mmCIF file with all atom_site columns, C-alpha atoms in Angstrom:
data_model
loop_
_atom_site.group_PDB
_atom_site.id
_atom_site.type_symbol
_atom_site.label_atom_id
_atom_site.label_alt_id
_atom_site.label_comp_id
_atom_site.label_asym_id
_atom_site.label_entity_id
_atom_site.label_seq_id
_atom_site.pdbx_PDB_ins_code
_atom_site.Cartn_x
_atom_site.Cartn_y
_atom_site.Cartn_z
_atom_site.occupancy
_atom_site.B_iso_or_equiv
_atom_site.pdbx_formal_charge
_atom_site.auth_seq_id
_atom_site.auth_comp_id
_atom_site.auth_asym_id
_atom_site.auth_atom_id
_atom_site.pdbx_PDB_model_num
ATOM 1   C CA . MET A 1 1   ? -12.101 22.067  -22.879 1.00 0.00 ? 1   MET A CA 1
ATOM 2   C CA . ASN A 1 2   ? -14.837 22.636  -19.613 1.00 0.00 ? 2   ASN A CA 1
ATOM 3   C CA . TYR A 1 3   ? -14.025 20.646  -16.195 1.00 0.00 ? 3   TYR A CA 1
ATOM 4   C CA . SER A 1 4   ? -16.245 20.759  -14.201 1.00 0.00 ? 4   SER A CA 1
ATOM 5   C CA . VAL A 1 5   ? -14.194 21.874  -10.578 1.00 0.00 ? 5   VAL A CA 1
ATOM 6   C CA . VAL A 1 6   ? -15.894 20.547  -7.208  1.00 0.00 ? 6   VAL A CA 1
ATOM 7   C CA . ASN A 1 7   ? -15.876 21.594  -2.900  1.00 0.00 ? 7   ASN A CA 1
ATOM 8   C CA . LYS A 1 8   ? -14.489 20.186  -0.592  1.00 0.00 ? 8   LYS A CA 1
ATOM 9   C CA . VAL A 1 9   ? -17.556 18.635  0.005   1.00 0.00 ? 9   VAL A CA 1
ATOM 10  C CA . GLY A 1 10  ? -18.269 17.133  -3.839  1.00 0.00 ? 10  GLY A CA 1
ATOM 11  C CA . GLU A 1 11  ? -20.017 19.735  -4.802  1.00 0.00 ? 11  GLU A CA 1
ATOM 12  C CA . VAL A 1 12  ? -19.472 21.290  -8.475  1.00 0.00 ? 12  VAL A CA 1
ATOM 13  C CA . VAL A 1 13  ? -19.528 25.054  -7.948  1.00 0.00 ? 13  VAL A CA 1
ATOM 14  C CA . LYS A 1 14  ? -17.993 26.139  -11.323 1.00 0.00 ? 14  LYS A CA 1
ATOM 15  C CA . GLN A 1 15  ? -16.519 25.314  -14.945 1.00 0.00 ? 15  GLN A CA 1
ATOM 16  C CA . VAL A 1 16  ? -12.995 25.288  -16.056 1.00 0.00 ? 16  VAL A CA 1
ATOM 17  C CA . GLU A 1 17  ? -11.478 25.675  -19.339 1.00 0.00 ? 17  GLU A CA 1
ATOM 18  C CA . LEU A 1 18  ? -8.887  23.430  -19.902 1.00 0.00 ? 18  LEU A CA 1
ATOM 19  C CA . ASN A 1 19  ? -5.893  23.718  -21.886 1.00 0.00 ? 19  ASN A CA 1
ATOM 20  C CA . ASP A 1 20  ? -6.133  21.831  -25.432 1.00 0.00 ? 20  ASP A CA 1
ATOM 21  C CA . ALA A 1 21  ? -2.579  21.844  -25.565 1.00 0.00 ? 21  ALA A CA 1
ATOM 22  C CA . ILE A 1 22  ? -2.928  19.436  -22.486 1.00 0.00 ? 22  ILE A CA 1
ATOM 23  C CA . PHE A 1 23  ? -6.075  17.574  -21.989 1.00 0.00 ? 23  PHE A CA 1
ATOM 24  C CA . ASN A 1 24  ? -7.543  17.344  -25.990 1.00 0.00 ? 24  ASN A CA 1
ATOM 25  C CA . VAL A 1 25  ? -4.606  15.948  -27.919 1.00 0.00 ? 25  VAL A CA 1
ATOM 26  C CA . GLU A 1 26  ? -4.972  12.282  -30.102 1.00 0.00 ? 26  GLU A CA 1
ATOM 27  C CA . TYR A 1 27  ? -3.202  9.426   -27.384 1.00 0.00 ? 27  TYR A CA 1
ATOM 28  C CA . ASN A 1 28  ? -0.298  8.233   -28.567 1.00 0.00 ? 28  ASN A CA 1
ATOM 29  C CA . GLN A 1 29  ? 0.510   5.347   -27.225 1.00 0.00 ? 29  GLN A CA 1
ATOM 30  C CA . GLN A 1 30  ? 3.272   3.745   -27.957 1.00 0.00 ? 30  GLN A CA 1
ATOM 31  C CA . CYS A 1 31  ? 4.527   7.305   -26.923 1.00 0.00 ? 31  CYS A CA 1
ATOM 32  C CA . VAL A 1 32  ? 3.451   6.186   -23.874 1.00 0.00 ? 32  VAL A CA 1
ATOM 33  C CA . PHE A 1 33  ? 4.786   2.401   -23.387 1.00 0.00 ? 33  PHE A CA 1
ATOM 34  C CA . ASP A 1 34  ? 7.953   3.619   -23.355 1.00 0.00 ? 34  ASP A CA 1
ATOM 35  C CA . ALA A 1 35  ? 7.719   6.185   -21.241 1.00 0.00 ? 35  ALA A CA 1
ATOM 36  C CA . ILE A 1 36  ? 6.519   3.544   -18.335 1.00 0.00 ? 36  ILE A CA 1
ATOM 37  C CA . MET A 1 37  ? 9.354   1.302   -19.805 1.00 0.00 ? 37  MET A CA 1
ATOM 38  C CA . VAL A 1 38  ? 11.859  4.420   -18.964 1.00 0.00 ? 38  VAL A CA 1
ATOM 39  C CA . ALA A 1 39  ? 10.652  5.064   -15.640 1.00 0.00 ? 39  ALA A CA 1
ATOM 40  C CA . ARG A 1 40  ? 10.139  0.966   -14.888 1.00 0.00 ? 40  ARG A CA 1
ATOM 41  C CA . SER A 1 41  ? 13.419  0.299   -16.306 1.00 0.00 ? 41  SER A CA 1
ATOM 42  C CA . ASN A 1 42  ? 15.454  3.756   -14.844 1.00 0.00 ? 42  ASN A CA 1
ATOM 43  C CA . SER A 1 43  ? 13.573  1.935   -11.657 1.00 0.00 ? 43  SER A CA 1
ATOM 44  C CA . ARG A 1 44  ? 15.893  -0.616  -11.297 1.00 0.00 ? 44  ARG A CA 1
ATOM 45  C CA . GLN A 1 45  ? 18.708  -0.615  -8.181  1.00 0.00 ? 45  GLN A CA 1
ATOM 46  C CA . ALA A 1 46  ? 21.132  -3.476  -10.412 1.00 0.00 ? 46  ALA A CA 1
ATOM 47  C CA . THR A 1 47  ? 21.898  -4.931  -6.963  1.00 0.00 ? 47  THR A CA 1
ATOM 48  C CA . ALA A 1 48  ? 22.201  -8.042  -7.968  1.00 0.00 ? 48  ALA A CA 1
ATOM 49  C CA . LYS A 1 49  ? 25.373  -10.041 -7.549  1.00 0.00 ? 49  LYS A CA 1
ATOM 50  C CA . THR A 1 50  ? 26.656  -13.512 -7.823  1.00 0.00 ? 50  THR A CA 1
ATOM 51  C CA . LYS A 1 51  ? 29.881  -14.750 -7.333  1.00 0.00 ? 51  LYS A CA 1
ATOM 52  C CA . LYS A 1 52  ? 32.501  -15.956 -10.922 1.00 0.00 ? 52  LYS A CA 1
ATOM 53  C CA . ARG A 1 53  ? 35.164  -18.728 -10.263 1.00 0.00 ? 53  ARG A CA 1
ATOM 54  C CA . ASP A 1 54  ? 37.825  -16.477 -9.440  1.00 0.00 ? 54  ASP A CA 1
ATOM 55  C CA . GLU A 1 55  ? 35.201  -15.232 -6.372  1.00 0.00 ? 55  GLU A CA 1
ATOM 56  C CA . VAL A 1 56  ? 34.195  -18.711 -5.112  1.00 0.00 ? 56  VAL A CA 1
ATOM 57  C CA . ARG A 1 57  ? 36.195  -19.307 -1.098  1.00 0.00 ? 57  ARG A CA 1
ATOM 58  C CA . GLY A 1 58  ? 37.563  -22.936 -2.135  1.00 0.00 ? 58  GLY A CA 1
ATOM 59  C CA . GLY A 1 59  ? 38.172  -25.073 -5.084  1.00 0.00 ? 59  GLY A CA 1
ATOM 60  C CA . GLY A 1 60  ? 42.807  -24.974 -4.837  1.00 0.00 ? 60  GLY A CA 1
ATOM 61  C CA . ARG A 1 61  ? 42.555  -28.955 -4.689  1.00 0.00 ? 61  ARG A CA 1
ATOM 62  C CA . LYS A 1 62  ? 41.994  -31.188 -7.448  1.00 0.00 ? 62  LYS A CA 1
ATOM 63  C CA . PRO A 1 63  ? 39.375  -32.595 -6.191  1.00 0.00 ? 63  PRO A CA 1
ATOM 64  C CA . PHE A 1 64  ? 39.717  -36.349 -6.789  1.00 0.00 ? 64  PHE A CA 1
ATOM 65  C CA . ARG A 1 65  ? 42.550  -38.333 -9.397  1.00 0.00 ? 65  ARG A CA 1
ATOM 66  C CA . GLN A 1 66  ? 43.239  -38.073 -12.989 1.00 0.00 ? 66  GLN A CA 1
ATOM 67  C CA . LYS A 1 67  ? 42.675  -41.788 -14.227 1.00 0.00 ? 67  LYS A CA 1
ATOM 68  C CA . GLY A 1 68  ? 41.212  -44.578 -12.781 1.00 0.00 ? 68  GLY A CA 1
ATOM 69  C CA . THR A 1 69  ? 38.065  -42.963 -10.820 1.00 0.00 ? 69  THR A CA 1
ATOM 70  C CA . GLY A 1 70  ? 35.951  -43.513 -14.080 1.00 0.00 ? 70  GLY A CA 1
ATOM 71  C CA . ARG A 1 71  ? 34.078  -40.001 -13.714 1.00 0.00 ? 71  ARG A CA 1
ATOM 72  C CA . ALA A 1 72  ? 35.386  -37.157 -15.803 1.00 0.00 ? 72  ALA A CA 1
ATOM 73  C CA . ARG A 1 73  ? 38.668  -35.223 -15.389 1.00 0.00 ? 73  ARG A CA 1
ATOM 74  C CA . GLN A 1 74  ? 37.840  -32.246 -12.559 1.00 0.00 ? 74  GLN A CA 1
ATOM 75  C CA . GLY A 1 75  ? 40.564  -29.407 -11.702 1.00 0.00 ? 75  GLY A CA 1
ATOM 76  C CA . SER A 1 76  ? 38.764  -27.698 -9.509  1.00 0.00 ? 76  SER A CA 1
ATOM 77  C CA . SER A 1 77  ? 35.445  -27.904 -6.888  1.00 0.00 ? 77  SER A CA 1
ATOM 78  C CA . ARG A 1 78  ? 34.760  -24.457 -7.753  1.00 0.00 ? 78  ARG A CA 1
ATOM 79  C CA . GLU A 1 79  ? 34.241  -24.739 -12.079 1.00 0.00 ? 79  GLU A CA 1
ATOM 80  C CA . PRO A 1 80  ? 30.698  -23.867 -12.552 1.00 0.00 ? 80  PRO A CA 1
ATOM 81  C CA . GLN A 1 81  ? 30.203  -26.824 -13.775 1.00 0.00 ? 81  GLN A CA 1
ATOM 82  C CA . MET A 1 82  ? 30.498  -27.896 -10.377 1.00 0.00 ? 82  MET A CA 1
ATOM 83  C CA . VAL A 1 83  ? 27.293  -27.888 -7.539  1.00 0.00 ? 83  VAL A CA 1
ATOM 84  C CA . GLY A 1 84  ? 29.196  -25.030 -4.888  1.00 0.00 ? 84  GLY A CA 1
ATOM 85  C CA . GLY A 1 85  ? 31.243  -23.146 -8.135  1.00 0.00 ? 85  GLY A CA 1
ATOM 86  C CA . GLY A 1 86  ? 30.875  -19.767 -9.993  1.00 0.00 ? 86  GLY A CA 1
ATOM 87  C CA . VAL A 1 87  ? 28.394  -19.260 -12.121 1.00 0.00 ? 87  VAL A CA 1
ATOM 88  C CA . VAL A 1 88  ? 29.233  -17.854 -15.495 1.00 0.00 ? 88  VAL A CA 1
ATOM 89  C CA . PHE A 1 89  ? 27.474  -15.001 -16.604 1.00 0.00 ? 89  PHE A CA 1
ATOM 90  C CA . GLY A 1 90  ? 25.826  -13.777 -14.651 1.00 0.00 ? 90  GLY A CA 1
ATOM 91  C CA . PRO A 1 91  ? 25.042  -10.659 -12.774 1.00 0.00 ? 91  PRO A CA 1
ATOM 92  C CA . THR A 1 92  ? 27.808  -8.688  -11.811 1.00 0.00 ? 92  THR A CA 1
ATOM 93  C CA . GLY A 1 93  ? 26.704  -6.033  -9.835  1.00 0.00 ? 93  GLY A CA 1
ATOM 94  C CA . ILE A 1 94  ? 27.680  -3.053  -11.944 1.00 0.00 ? 94  ILE A CA 1
ATOM 95  C CA . GLN A 1 95  ? 24.801  -3.531  -14.780 1.00 0.00 ? 95  GLN A CA 1
ATOM 96  C CA . ASN A 1 96  ? 23.512  -0.639  -16.569 1.00 0.00 ? 96  ASN A CA 1
ATOM 97  C CA . PHE A 1 97  ? 19.645  -0.853  -17.442 1.00 0.00 ? 97  PHE A CA 1
ATOM 98  C CA . LYS A 1 98  ? 19.906  3.329   -18.194 1.00 0.00 ? 98  LYS A CA 1
ATOM 99  C CA . ILE A 1 99  ? 17.152  3.671   -20.967 1.00 0.00 ? 99  ILE A CA 1
ATOM 100 C CA . ARG A 1 100 ? 15.868  7.463   -22.551 1.00 0.00 ? 100 ARG A CA 1
ATOM 101 C CA . GLN A 1 101 ? 13.356  9.013   -23.637 1.00 0.00 ? 101 GLN A CA 1
ATOM 102 C CA . ASN A 1 102 ? 13.457  11.757  -26.755 1.00 0.00 ? 102 ASN A CA 1
ATOM 103 C CA . LYS A 1 103 ? 11.866  14.572  -24.877 1.00 0.00 ? 103 LYS A CA 1
ATOM 104 C CA . LYS A 1 104 ? 9.646   15.943  -27.909 1.00 0.00 ? 104 LYS A CA 1
ATOM 105 C CA . ALA A 1 105 ? 8.404   12.149  -26.898 1.00 0.00 ? 105 ALA A CA 1
ATOM 106 C CA . ALA A 1 106 ? 8.308   12.224  -23.296 1.00 0.00 ? 106 ALA A CA 1
ATOM 107 C CA . ARG A 1 107 ? 6.168   15.409  -23.463 1.00 0.00 ? 107 ARG A CA 1
ATOM 108 C CA . LEU A 1 108 ? 3.936   13.240  -26.375 1.00 0.00 ? 108 LEU A CA 1
ATOM 109 C CA . ALA A 1 109 ? 3.096   10.709  -23.254 1.00 0.00 ? 109 ALA A CA 1
ATOM 110 C CA . LEU A 1 110 ? 2.456   12.959  -20.419 1.00 0.00 ? 110 LEU A CA 1
ATOM 111 C CA . LYS A 1 111 ? -0.097  15.386  -22.302 1.00 0.00 ? 111 LYS A CA 1
ATOM 112 C CA . SER A 1 112 ? -1.832  11.869  -23.386 1.00 0.00 ? 112 SER A CA 1
ATOM 113 C CA . VAL A 1 113 ? -2.145  10.054  -19.902 1.00 0.00 ? 113 VAL A CA 1
ATOM 114 C CA . LEU A 1 114 ? -3.236  13.292  -18.734 1.00 0.00 ? 114 LEU A CA 1
ATOM 115 C CA . THR A 1 115 ? -5.741  13.619  -21.968 1.00 0.00 ? 115 THR A CA 1
ATOM 116 C CA . GLU A 1 116 ? -6.781  10.116  -21.080 1.00 0.00 ? 116 GLU A CA 1
ATOM 117 C CA . LYS A 1 117 ? -7.941  11.322  -16.996 1.00 0.00 ? 117 LYS A CA 1
ATOM 118 C CA . ALA A 1 118 ? -9.641  14.543  -18.909 1.00 0.00 ? 118 ALA A CA 1
ATOM 119 C CA . HIS A 1 119 ? -11.809 11.998  -21.378 1.00 0.00 ? 119 HIS A CA 1
ATOM 120 C CA . ASN A 1 120 ? -13.017 9.036   -18.718 1.00 0.00 ? 120 ASN A CA 1
ATOM 121 C CA . GLU A 1 121 ? -13.146 11.023  -15.422 1.00 0.00 ? 121 GLU A CA 1
ATOM 122 C CA . GLY A 1 122 ? -9.780  10.810  -14.158 1.00 0.00 ? 122 GLY A CA 1
ATOM 123 C CA . LEU A 1 123 ? -9.225  13.750  -13.008 1.00 0.00 ? 123 LEU A CA 1
ATOM 124 C CA . VAL A 1 124 ? -11.003 15.933  -10.437 1.00 0.00 ? 124 VAL A CA 1
ATOM 125 C CA . VAL A 1 125 ? -10.309 18.977  -9.679  1.00 0.00 ? 125 VAL A CA 1
ATOM 126 C CA . VAL A 1 126 ? -10.991 21.207  -6.810  1.00 0.00 ? 126 VAL A CA 1
ATOM 127 C CA . ASP A 1 127 ? -11.249 24.435  -5.734  1.00 0.00 ? 127 ASP A CA 1
ATOM 128 C CA . GLU A 1 128 ? -9.281  24.874  -3.337  1.00 0.00 ? 128 GLU A CA 1
ATOM 129 C CA . PHE A 1 129 ? -9.048  22.185  -0.249  1.00 0.00 ? 129 PHE A CA 1
ATOM 130 C CA . ASN A 1 130 ? -7.833  25.148  2.334   1.00 0.00 ? 130 ASN A CA 1
ATOM 131 C CA . PHE A 1 131 ? -7.520  22.992  5.575   1.00 0.00 ? 131 PHE A CA 1
ATOM 132 C CA . LYS A 1 132 ? -6.849  24.505  8.969   1.00 0.00 ? 132 LYS A CA 1
ATOM 133 C CA . GLU A 1 133 ? -4.881  21.831  10.592  1.00 0.00 ? 133 GLU A CA 1
ATOM 134 C CA . ALA A 1 134 ? -3.007  19.066  9.617   1.00 0.00 ? 134 ALA A CA 1
ATOM 135 C CA . LYS A 1 135 ? -6.038  16.025  9.891   1.00 0.00 ? 135 LYS A CA 1
ATOM 136 C CA . THR A 1 136 ? -5.902  12.854  7.840   1.00 0.00 ? 136 THR A CA 1
ATOM 137 C CA . LYS A 1 137 ? -9.263  11.756  8.604   1.00 0.00 ? 137 LYS A CA 1
ATOM 138 C CA . GLU A 1 138 ? -10.285 15.071  7.022   1.00 0.00 ? 138 GLU A CA 1
ATOM 139 C CA . PHE A 1 139 ? -8.600  14.519  3.379   1.00 0.00 ? 139 PHE A CA 1
ATOM 140 C CA . VAL A 1 140 ? -10.228 10.848  3.674   1.00 0.00 ? 140 VAL A CA 1
ATOM 141 C CA . LYS A 1 141 ? -13.611 12.614  4.069   1.00 0.00 ? 141 LYS A CA 1
ATOM 142 C CA . VAL A 1 142 ? -12.518 14.756  0.686   1.00 0.00 ? 142 VAL A CA 1
ATOM 143 C CA . LEU A 1 143 ? -11.785 11.899  -1.169  1.00 0.00 ? 143 LEU A CA 1
ATOM 144 C CA . ASP A 1 144 ? -14.549 9.980   -0.273  1.00 0.00 ? 144 ASP A CA 1
ATOM 145 C CA . ALA A 1 145 ? -17.457 12.994  -1.506  1.00 0.00 ? 145 ALA A CA 1
ATOM 146 C CA . VAL A 1 146 ? -15.334 13.371  -4.503  1.00 0.00 ? 146 VAL A CA 1
ATOM 147 C CA . LYS A 1 147 ? -15.857 10.076  -4.603  1.00 0.00 ? 147 LYS A CA 1
ATOM 148 C CA . ALA A 1 148 ? -11.828 9.356   -5.837  1.00 0.00 ? 148 ALA A CA 1
ATOM 149 C CA . GLY A 1 149 ? -10.831 5.293   -6.879  1.00 0.00 ? 149 GLY A CA 1
ATOM 150 C CA . GLU A 1 150 ? -9.081  2.900   -4.717  1.00 0.00 ? 150 GLU A CA 1
ATOM 151 C CA . LYS A 1 151 ? -4.951  4.565   -5.929  1.00 0.00 ? 151 LYS A CA 1
ATOM 152 C CA . ILE A 1 152 ? -4.918  8.414   -6.423  1.00 0.00 ? 152 ILE A CA 1
ATOM 153 C CA . LEU A 1 153 ? -2.317  10.510  -7.374  1.00 0.00 ? 153 LEU A CA 1
ATOM 154 C CA . PHE A 1 154 ? -2.960  13.793  -4.990  1.00 0.00 ? 154 PHE A CA 1
ATOM 155 C CA . VAL A 1 155 ? -0.819  17.160  -6.706  1.00 0.00 ? 155 VAL A CA 1
ATOM 156 C CA . ALA A 1 156 ? -0.225  19.155  -4.523  1.00 0.00 ? 156 ALA A CA 1
ATOM 157 C CA . ASN A 1 157 ? 0.810   22.956  -4.663  1.00 0.00 ? 157 ASN A CA 1
ATOM 158 C CA . GLU A 1 158 ? 3.308   24.539  -2.093  1.00 0.00 ? 158 GLU A CA 1
ATOM 159 C CA . GLU A 1 159 ? 0.883   26.393  -0.032  1.00 0.00 ? 159 GLU A CA 1
ATOM 160 C CA . ASP A 1 160 ? -0.994  22.952  0.573   1.00 0.00 ? 160 ASP A CA 1
ATOM 161 C CA . ASP A 1 161 ? 1.915   22.117  3.164   1.00 0.00 ? 161 ASP A CA 1
ATOM 162 C CA . LEU A 1 162 ? -0.812  21.721  5.427   1.00 0.00 ? 162 LEU A CA 1
ATOM 163 C CA . THR A 1 163 ? -3.485  18.714  3.067   1.00 0.00 ? 163 THR A CA 1
ATOM 164 C CA . VAL A 1 164 ? -0.179  17.517  2.281   1.00 0.00 ? 164 VAL A CA 1
ATOM 165 C CA . LEU A 1 165 ? 0.671   16.392  5.858   1.00 0.00 ? 165 LEU A CA 1
ATOM 166 C CA . SER A 1 166 ? -2.799  15.364  6.405   1.00 0.00 ? 166 SER A CA 1
ATOM 167 C CA . ALA A 1 167 ? -2.369  12.905  3.304   1.00 0.00 ? 167 ALA A CA 1
ATOM 168 C CA . ARG A 1 168 ? 1.536   11.657  3.997   1.00 0.00 ? 168 ARG A CA 1
ATOM 169 C CA . ASN A 1 169 ? -0.523  8.668   5.671   1.00 0.00 ? 169 ASN A CA 1
ATOM 170 C CA . LEU A 1 170 ? -2.420  7.035   3.594   1.00 0.00 ? 170 LEU A CA 1
ATOM 171 C CA . GLN A 1 171 ? -1.262  4.215   2.258   1.00 0.00 ? 171 GLN A CA 1
ATOM 172 C CA . TYR A 1 172 ? -2.905  4.139   -2.064  1.00 0.00 ? 172 TYR A CA 1
ATOM 173 C CA . VAL A 1 173 ? -2.098  8.320   -2.129  1.00 0.00 ? 173 VAL A CA 1
ATOM 174 C CA . LYS A 1 174 ? 0.992   9.120   -3.778  1.00 0.00 ? 174 LYS A CA 1
ATOM 175 C CA . ILE A 1 175 ? 1.813   12.520  -3.651  1.00 0.00 ? 175 ILE A CA 1
ATOM 176 C CA . VAL A 1 176 ? 3.552   14.857  -6.164  1.00 0.00 ? 176 VAL A CA 1
ATOM 177 C CA . TYR A 1 177 ? 4.139   18.182  -6.392  1.00 0.00 ? 177 TYR A CA 1
ATOM 178 C CA . PRO A 1 178 ? 3.368   20.203  -10.270 1.00 0.00 ? 178 PRO A CA 1
ATOM 179 C CA . ASN A 1 179 ? 6.455   20.077  -12.091 1.00 0.00 ? 179 ASN A CA 1
ATOM 180 C CA . GLY A 1 180 ? 7.354   16.348  -10.605 1.00 0.00 ? 180 GLY A CA 1
ATOM 181 C CA . ILE A 1 181 ? 4.240   14.604  -12.672 1.00 0.00 ? 181 ILE A CA 1
ATOM 182 C CA . ASN A 1 182 ? 5.358   11.749  -14.611 1.00 0.00 ? 182 ASN A CA 1
ATOM 183 C CA . VAL A 1 183 ? 3.814   9.519   -17.341 1.00 0.00 ? 183 VAL A CA 1
ATOM 184 C CA . TYR A 1 184 ? 4.305   6.316   -15.019 1.00 0.00 ? 184 TYR A CA 1
ATOM 185 C CA . ASP A 1 185 ? 2.439   8.325   -11.905 1.00 0.00 ? 185 ASP A CA 1
ATOM 186 C CA . ILE A 1 186 ? -0.271  8.904   -13.610 1.00 0.00 ? 186 ILE A CA 1
ATOM 187 C CA . ALA A 1 187 ? -1.175  5.406   -15.568 1.00 0.00 ? 187 ALA A CA 1
ATOM 188 C CA . ASN A 1 188 ? -0.730  3.924   -13.034 1.00 0.00 ? 188 ASN A CA 1
ATOM 189 C CA . VAL A 1 189 ? -3.890  5.661   -10.318 1.00 0.00 ? 189 VAL A CA 1
ATOM 190 C CA . ASP A 1 190 ? -7.778  5.625   -11.153 1.00 0.00 ? 190 ASP A CA 1
ATOM 191 C CA . THR A 1 191 ? -8.280  9.267   -9.846  1.00 0.00 ? 191 THR A CA 1
ATOM 192 C CA . LEU A 1 192 ? -5.848  12.198  -11.049 1.00 0.00 ? 192 LEU A CA 1
ATOM 193 C CA . LEU A 1 193 ? -6.925  14.608  -7.666  1.00 0.00 ? 193 LEU A CA 1
ATOM 194 C CA . VAL A 1 194 ? -5.441  18.401  -8.610  1.00 0.00 ? 194 VAL A CA 1
ATOM 195 C CA . SER A 1 195 ? -5.676  21.781  -6.812  1.00 0.00 ? 195 SER A CA 1
ATOM 196 C CA . GLU A 1 196 ? -6.780  24.547  -9.405  1.00 0.00 ? 196 GLU A CA 1
ATOM 197 C CA . SER A 1 197 ? -4.436  26.052  -8.372  1.00 0.00 ? 197 SER A CA 1
ATOM 198 C CA . ALA A 1 198 ? -2.022  22.972  -9.456  1.00 0.00 ? 198 ALA A CA 1
ATOM 199 C CA . LEU A 1 199 ? -4.452  22.563  -12.138 1.00 0.00 ? 199 LEU A CA 1
ATOM 200 C CA . LYS A 1 200 ? -2.458  26.380  -13.499 1.00 0.00 ? 200 LYS A CA 1
ATOM 201 C CA . THR A 1 201 ? 0.444   25.329  -12.865 1.00 0.00 ? 201 THR A CA 1
ATOM 202 C CA . ILE A 1 202 ? 0.491   21.981  -14.642 1.00 0.00 ? 202 ILE A CA 1
ATOM 203 C CA . GLU A 1 203 ? -0.812  24.095  -17.191 1.00 0.00 ? 203 GLU A CA 1
ATOM 204 C CA . GLU A 1 204 ? 1.726   26.457  -17.407 1.00 0.00 ? 204 GLU A CA 1
ATOM 205 C CA . VAL A 1 205 ? 5.056   23.977  -17.430 1.00 0.00 ? 205 VAL A CA 1
ATOM 206 C CA . PHE A 1 206 ? 3.935   21.408  -19.607 1.00 0.00 ? 206 PHE A CA 1
ATOM 207 C CA . ALA A 1 207 ? 1.354   23.934  -22.032 1.00 0.00 ? 207 ALA A CA 1
#
């Protein structure tokens, strides 16, 4: 599959052949769904915590006498049915939401979303950024020139240090390196922006 490579001003400079093993596979919706669920579940911090009956302060004294009030008998004001009482079966603060996906399914999900971006013009390949200094406004000019969307995943290579510094202050741009791309990040953006060298690294890592 041939794909257009543009320069920093948005002009097509050449064609690059994408690896069919990564950018031309059959889209597997179930694997992609599972990968997104894994990413979302594993990012939960599980810090929610409620107090049980033995953790709520007070309640040592019987709230009212056993008989003669017309009310149901109560032994403590901190029982779950009382206002201000403990919570039954609430979150403990040590919940484990971690789930897993097998490696072959995770790899297929990643290739599926990469294929989807390539076939729906969501992939933008730039020949080189080659920034001389870190300037956010220069990176914004590049985004405008290549017609990137509102949410962008910028895949940077090691030599793109100045480009990374130029992009990191933009709220709508997330920066990752080729070995750190994942299904959730790719599916959650409009445009996958990569340099030609980063594209080669992706193909080397995931082919």
